[in-house]
Coordinates of C-alpha atoms and ligand atoms in Angstrom, one line a residue:
X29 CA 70.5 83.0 80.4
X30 CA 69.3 85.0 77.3
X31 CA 68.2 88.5 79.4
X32 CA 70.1 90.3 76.4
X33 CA 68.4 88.1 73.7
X34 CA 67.4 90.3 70.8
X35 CA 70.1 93.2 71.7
X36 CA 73.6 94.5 71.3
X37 CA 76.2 94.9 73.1
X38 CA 79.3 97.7 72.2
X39 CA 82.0 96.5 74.2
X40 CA 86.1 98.5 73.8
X41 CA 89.1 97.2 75.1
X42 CA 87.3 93.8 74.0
X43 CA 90.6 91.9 73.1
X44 CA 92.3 91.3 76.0
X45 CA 91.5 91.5 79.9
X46 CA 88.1 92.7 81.4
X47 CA 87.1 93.7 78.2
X48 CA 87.3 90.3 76.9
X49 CA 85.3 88.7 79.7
X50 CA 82.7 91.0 79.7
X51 CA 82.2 90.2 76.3
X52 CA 82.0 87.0 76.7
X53 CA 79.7 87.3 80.0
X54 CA 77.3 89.3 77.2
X55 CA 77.6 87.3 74.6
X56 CA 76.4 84.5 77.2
X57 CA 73.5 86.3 78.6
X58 CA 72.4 86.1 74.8
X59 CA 73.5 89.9 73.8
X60 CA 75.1 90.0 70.2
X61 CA 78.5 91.7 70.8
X62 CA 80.6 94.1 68.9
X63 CA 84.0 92.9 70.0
X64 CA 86.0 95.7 69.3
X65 CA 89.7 96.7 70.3
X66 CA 92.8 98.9 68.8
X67 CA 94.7 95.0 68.8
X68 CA 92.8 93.6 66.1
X69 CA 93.8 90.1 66.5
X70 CA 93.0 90.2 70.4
X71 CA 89.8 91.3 69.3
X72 CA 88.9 88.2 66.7
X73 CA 90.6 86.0 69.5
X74 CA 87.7 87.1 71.9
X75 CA 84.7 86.7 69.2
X76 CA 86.3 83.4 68.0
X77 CA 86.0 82.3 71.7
X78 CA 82.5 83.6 72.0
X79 CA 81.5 81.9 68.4
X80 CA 83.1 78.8 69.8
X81 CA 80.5 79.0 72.9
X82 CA 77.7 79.7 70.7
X83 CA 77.6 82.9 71.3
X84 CA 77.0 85.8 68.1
X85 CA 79.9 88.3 68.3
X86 CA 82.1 90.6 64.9
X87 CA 85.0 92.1 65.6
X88 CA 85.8 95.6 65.0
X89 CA 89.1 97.2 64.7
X90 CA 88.7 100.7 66.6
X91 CA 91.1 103.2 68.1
X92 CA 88.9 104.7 71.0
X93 CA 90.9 107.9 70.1
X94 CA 89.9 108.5 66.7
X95 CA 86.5 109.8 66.5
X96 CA 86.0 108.7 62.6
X97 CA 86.7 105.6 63.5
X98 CA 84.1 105.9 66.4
X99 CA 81.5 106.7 64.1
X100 CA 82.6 104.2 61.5
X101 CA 82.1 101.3 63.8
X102 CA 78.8 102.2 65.0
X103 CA 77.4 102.8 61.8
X104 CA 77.8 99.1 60.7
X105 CA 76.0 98.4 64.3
X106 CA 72.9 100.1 62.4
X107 CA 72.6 97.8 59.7
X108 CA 72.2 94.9 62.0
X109 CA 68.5 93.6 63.9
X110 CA 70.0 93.5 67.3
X111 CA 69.2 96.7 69.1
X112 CA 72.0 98.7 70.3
X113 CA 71.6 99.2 73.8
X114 CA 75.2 98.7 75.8
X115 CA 78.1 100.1 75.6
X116 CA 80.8 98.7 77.9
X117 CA 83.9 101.4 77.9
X118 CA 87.0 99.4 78.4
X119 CA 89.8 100.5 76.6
X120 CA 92.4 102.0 78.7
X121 CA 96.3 101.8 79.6
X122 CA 97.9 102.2 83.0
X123 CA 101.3 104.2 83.4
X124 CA 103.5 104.4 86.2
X125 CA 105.6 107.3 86.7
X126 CA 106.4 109.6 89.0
X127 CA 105.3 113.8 87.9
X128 CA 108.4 115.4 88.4
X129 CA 110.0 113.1 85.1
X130 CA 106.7 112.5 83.5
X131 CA 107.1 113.6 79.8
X132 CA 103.9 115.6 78.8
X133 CA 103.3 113.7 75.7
X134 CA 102.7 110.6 78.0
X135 CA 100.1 112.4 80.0
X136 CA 98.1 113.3 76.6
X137 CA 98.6 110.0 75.2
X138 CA 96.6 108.1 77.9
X139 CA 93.9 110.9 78.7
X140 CA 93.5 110.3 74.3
X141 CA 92.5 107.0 75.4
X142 CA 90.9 107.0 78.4
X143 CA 89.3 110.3 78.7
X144 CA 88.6 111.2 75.2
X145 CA 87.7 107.3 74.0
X146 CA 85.0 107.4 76.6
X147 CA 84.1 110.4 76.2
X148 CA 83.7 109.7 72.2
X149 CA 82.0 106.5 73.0
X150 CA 79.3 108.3 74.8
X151 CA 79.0 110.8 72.5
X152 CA 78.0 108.7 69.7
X153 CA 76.8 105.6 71.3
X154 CA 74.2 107.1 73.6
X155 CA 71.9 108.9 70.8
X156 CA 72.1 105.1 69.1
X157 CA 71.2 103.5 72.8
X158 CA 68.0 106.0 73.1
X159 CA 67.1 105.4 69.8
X160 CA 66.3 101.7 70.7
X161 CA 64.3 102.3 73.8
X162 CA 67.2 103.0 76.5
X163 CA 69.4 100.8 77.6
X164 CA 73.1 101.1 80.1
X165 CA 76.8 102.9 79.3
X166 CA 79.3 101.0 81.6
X167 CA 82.4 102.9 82.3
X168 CA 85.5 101.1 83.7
X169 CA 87.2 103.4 86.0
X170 CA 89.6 102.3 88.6
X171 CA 90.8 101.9 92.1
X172 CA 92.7 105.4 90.7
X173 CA 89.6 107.0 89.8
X174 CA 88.9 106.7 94.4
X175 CA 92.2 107.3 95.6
X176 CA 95.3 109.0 94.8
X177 CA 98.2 106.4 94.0
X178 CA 101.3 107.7 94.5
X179 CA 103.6 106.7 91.2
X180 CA 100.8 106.8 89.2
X181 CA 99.5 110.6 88.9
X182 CA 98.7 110.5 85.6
X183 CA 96.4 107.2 85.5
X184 CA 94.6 108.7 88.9
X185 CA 94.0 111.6 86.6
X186 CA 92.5 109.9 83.5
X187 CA 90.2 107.5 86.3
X188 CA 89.0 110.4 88.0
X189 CA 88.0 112.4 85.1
X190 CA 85.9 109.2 83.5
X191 CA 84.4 108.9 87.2
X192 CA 82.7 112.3 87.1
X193 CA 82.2 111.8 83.8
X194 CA 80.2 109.2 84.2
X195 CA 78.3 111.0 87.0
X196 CA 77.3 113.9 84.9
X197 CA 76.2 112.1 82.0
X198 CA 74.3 109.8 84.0
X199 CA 72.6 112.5 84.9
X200 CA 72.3 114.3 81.7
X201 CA 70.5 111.2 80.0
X202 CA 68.1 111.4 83.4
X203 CA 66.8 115.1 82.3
X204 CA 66.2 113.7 78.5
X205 CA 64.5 110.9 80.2
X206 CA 65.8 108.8 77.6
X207 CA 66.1 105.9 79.5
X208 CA 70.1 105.3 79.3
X209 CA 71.2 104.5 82.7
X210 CA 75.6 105.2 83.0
X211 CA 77.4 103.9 86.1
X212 CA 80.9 103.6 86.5
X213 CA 82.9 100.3 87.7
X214 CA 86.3 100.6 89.8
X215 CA 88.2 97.6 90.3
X216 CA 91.2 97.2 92.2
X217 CA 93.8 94.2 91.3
X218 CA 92.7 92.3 88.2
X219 CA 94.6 89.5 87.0
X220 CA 94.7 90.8 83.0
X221 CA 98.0 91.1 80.9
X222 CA 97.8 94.5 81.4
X223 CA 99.9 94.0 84.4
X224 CA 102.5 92.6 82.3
X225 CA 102.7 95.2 79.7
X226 CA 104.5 97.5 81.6
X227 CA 107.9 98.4 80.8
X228 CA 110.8 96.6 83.3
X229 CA 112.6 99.7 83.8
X230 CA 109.3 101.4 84.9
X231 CA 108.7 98.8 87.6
X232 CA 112.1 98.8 88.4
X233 CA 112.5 102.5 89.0
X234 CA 109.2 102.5 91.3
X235 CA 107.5 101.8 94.4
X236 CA 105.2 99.0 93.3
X237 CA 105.9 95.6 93.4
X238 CA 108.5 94.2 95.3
X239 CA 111.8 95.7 96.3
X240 CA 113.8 95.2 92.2
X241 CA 111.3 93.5 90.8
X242 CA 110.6 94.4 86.9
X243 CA 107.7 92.4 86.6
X244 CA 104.8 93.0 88.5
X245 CA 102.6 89.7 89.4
X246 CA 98.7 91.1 90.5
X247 CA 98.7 87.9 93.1
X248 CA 101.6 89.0 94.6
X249 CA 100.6 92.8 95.0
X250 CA 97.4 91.3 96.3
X251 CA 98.9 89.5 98.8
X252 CA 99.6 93.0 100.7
X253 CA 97.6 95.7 99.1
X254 CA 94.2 94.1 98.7
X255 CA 92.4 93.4 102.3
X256 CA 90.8 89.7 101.6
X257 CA 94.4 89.2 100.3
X258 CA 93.5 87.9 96.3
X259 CA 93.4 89.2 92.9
X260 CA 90.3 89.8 91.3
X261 CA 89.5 87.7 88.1
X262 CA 88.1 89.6 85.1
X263 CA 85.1 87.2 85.2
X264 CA 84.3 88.7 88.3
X265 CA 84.7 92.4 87.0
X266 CA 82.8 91.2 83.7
X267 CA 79.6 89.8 86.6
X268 CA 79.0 93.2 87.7
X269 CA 79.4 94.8 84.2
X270 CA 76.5 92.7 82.9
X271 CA 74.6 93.6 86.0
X272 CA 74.9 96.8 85.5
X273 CA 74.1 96.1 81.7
X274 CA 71.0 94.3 82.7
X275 CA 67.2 95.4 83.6
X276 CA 67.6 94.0 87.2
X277 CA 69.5 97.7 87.3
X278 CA 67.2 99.4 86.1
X279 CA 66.8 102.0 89.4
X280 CA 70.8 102.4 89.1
X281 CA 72.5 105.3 87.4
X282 CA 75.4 107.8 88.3
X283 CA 76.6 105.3 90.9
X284 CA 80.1 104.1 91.5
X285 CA 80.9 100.5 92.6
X286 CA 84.2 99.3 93.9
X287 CA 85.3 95.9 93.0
X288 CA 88.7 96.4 95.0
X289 CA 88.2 93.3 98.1
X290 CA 88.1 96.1 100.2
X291 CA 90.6 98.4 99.2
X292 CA 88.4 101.5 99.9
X293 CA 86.7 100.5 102.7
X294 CA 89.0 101.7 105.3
Ligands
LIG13 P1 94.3 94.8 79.1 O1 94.2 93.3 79.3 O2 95.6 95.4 78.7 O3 93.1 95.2 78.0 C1 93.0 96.5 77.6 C2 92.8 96.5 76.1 O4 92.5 97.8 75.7 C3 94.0 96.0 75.3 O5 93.6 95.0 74.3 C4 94.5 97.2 74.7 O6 95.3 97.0 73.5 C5 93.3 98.0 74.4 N1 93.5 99.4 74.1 C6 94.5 100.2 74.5 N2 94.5 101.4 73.9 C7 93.4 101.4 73.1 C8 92.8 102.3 72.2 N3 93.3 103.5 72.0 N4 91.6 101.9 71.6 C9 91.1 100.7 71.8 N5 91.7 99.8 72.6 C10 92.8 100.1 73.2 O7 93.9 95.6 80.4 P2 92.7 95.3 81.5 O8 93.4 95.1 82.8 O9 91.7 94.3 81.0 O10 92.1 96.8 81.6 C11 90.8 97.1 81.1 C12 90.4 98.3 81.8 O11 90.3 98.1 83.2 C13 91.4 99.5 81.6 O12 90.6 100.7 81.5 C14 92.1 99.5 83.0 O13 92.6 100.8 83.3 C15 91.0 99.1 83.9 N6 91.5 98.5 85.2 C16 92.3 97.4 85.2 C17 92.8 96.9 86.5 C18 93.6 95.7 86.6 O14 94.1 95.4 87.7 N7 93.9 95.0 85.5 C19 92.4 97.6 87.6 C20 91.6 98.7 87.5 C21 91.2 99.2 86.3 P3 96.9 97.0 73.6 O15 97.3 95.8 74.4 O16 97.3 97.0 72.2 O17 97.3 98.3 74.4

């Protein structure tokens, strides 16, 4: 497969998780990829393991939250042959933690990620993207970003606002006909360390996972929560991504798709 020969791909939250497979599901379909992440060394783990395919890949050290840093990165992007025409928005934290005892400074700290990293990322990235002839903006919202989840107010809050973000500049990039399609993915349980990065007390203290538990396990939670009963793999998030990152979606923009096993169909 070499349908991304010849570009680049701009891929955040690239060290670990969905971001890492979708870089490596890029790198595959022949894309060069900036492999970038706040956890340097997660990020040269995932270009060492897309070097070790074959595959062309540098990784970048970048806070999503940092704007100089934003426009640092994608300045070395410039100096390269590969077109810049992707940009997968990955980065992101979950937090669970119920409003009433929710301090503030928690709230800001993950909409400084999610909100304003993608927000940032399109910001700069897209005027790069039309400059080489168009290309896709892949946002990874959430399960959160379609339904309230109780527990978890704050994380609903930071999906839902890169949902209709999405939307709107999905359509803004339609008026400037400038040939930058931007969708939004929402997947519901992923098997990615993120599940295990939460703190034990936090699980302990709330309604998900299993009565005490202070780990939470995405196969077990998928057992009951997700209707065809398993977790999702980040390969199978990172399939869609490069769909969407791909000309054979060339007619889709603004659009939402659930990768939940049916969590929002009923
Ligand atoms: P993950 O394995 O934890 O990967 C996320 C990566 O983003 C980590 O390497 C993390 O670094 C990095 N990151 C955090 N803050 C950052 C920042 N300010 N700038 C740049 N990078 C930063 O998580 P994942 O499950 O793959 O999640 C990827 C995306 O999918 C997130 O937006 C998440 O909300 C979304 N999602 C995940 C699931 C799921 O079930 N896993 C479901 C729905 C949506 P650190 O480890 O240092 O924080």
């Amino acid at each position: 497969m070499s349908e991304l020969a010849g570009r680049a791909a701009f891929v955040t939250g690239a060290g670990s998780g969905i971001g890492r497979a979708s870089s490596l599901g890029l790198a595959r379909r022949g894309a060069y990829v900036w492999v970038t992440d706040v956890d340097e060394a997660g990020a040269e783990g995932t270009a060492e393991l897309i070097a070790r395919e074959g595959g062309r890949a540098a990784a970048v050290r970048l806070d999503v939250s940092d704007e100089a840093q934003w426009t640092a990165a994608l300045a070395r992007s410039d100096d390269r042959d590969e077109a810049l025409t992707v940009l997968v928005s990955c980065a992101g934290r979950s937090m669970i933690a119920d409003t009433a005892t929710m301090p503030l400074a928690d709230l800001r700290s993950l909409l400084a990620v999610s909100v304003e990293g993608t927000f940032l990322g399109m910001k700069h990235a897209i005027p790069r993207i039309a400059g080489s002839g168009g290309g896709a903006v892949v946002t990874i919202s959430s399960l959160a970003g379609l339904k309230g989840i109780p527990g978890m107010a704050a994380y609903c809050a930071t999906k839902g606002a890169i949902r209709m973000m999405t939307k709107a500049v999905a359509l803004e990039c339609a008026e400037l006909r400038n040939g930058v399609r931007v969708n939004s993915v929402h997947p519901g349980v992923v098997d990615t360390p993120a599940w295990h990065k939460h703190d034990p007390e936090e699980v302990g203290r709330s309604r998900h996972g299993s009565p005490g538990a202070r780990v939470l396990d995405p196969h077990v939670v998928a057992e009951t929560a997700v209707p065809i009963g398993v977790a999702c793999s980040p390969a199978e998030v990172a399939d869609t991504v490069c769909f969407l990152a791909s000309d054979a979606a060339r007619h889709i923009t603004g659009a939402e798709i659930a990768i939940d096993g049916g969590m929002t169909a009923g």
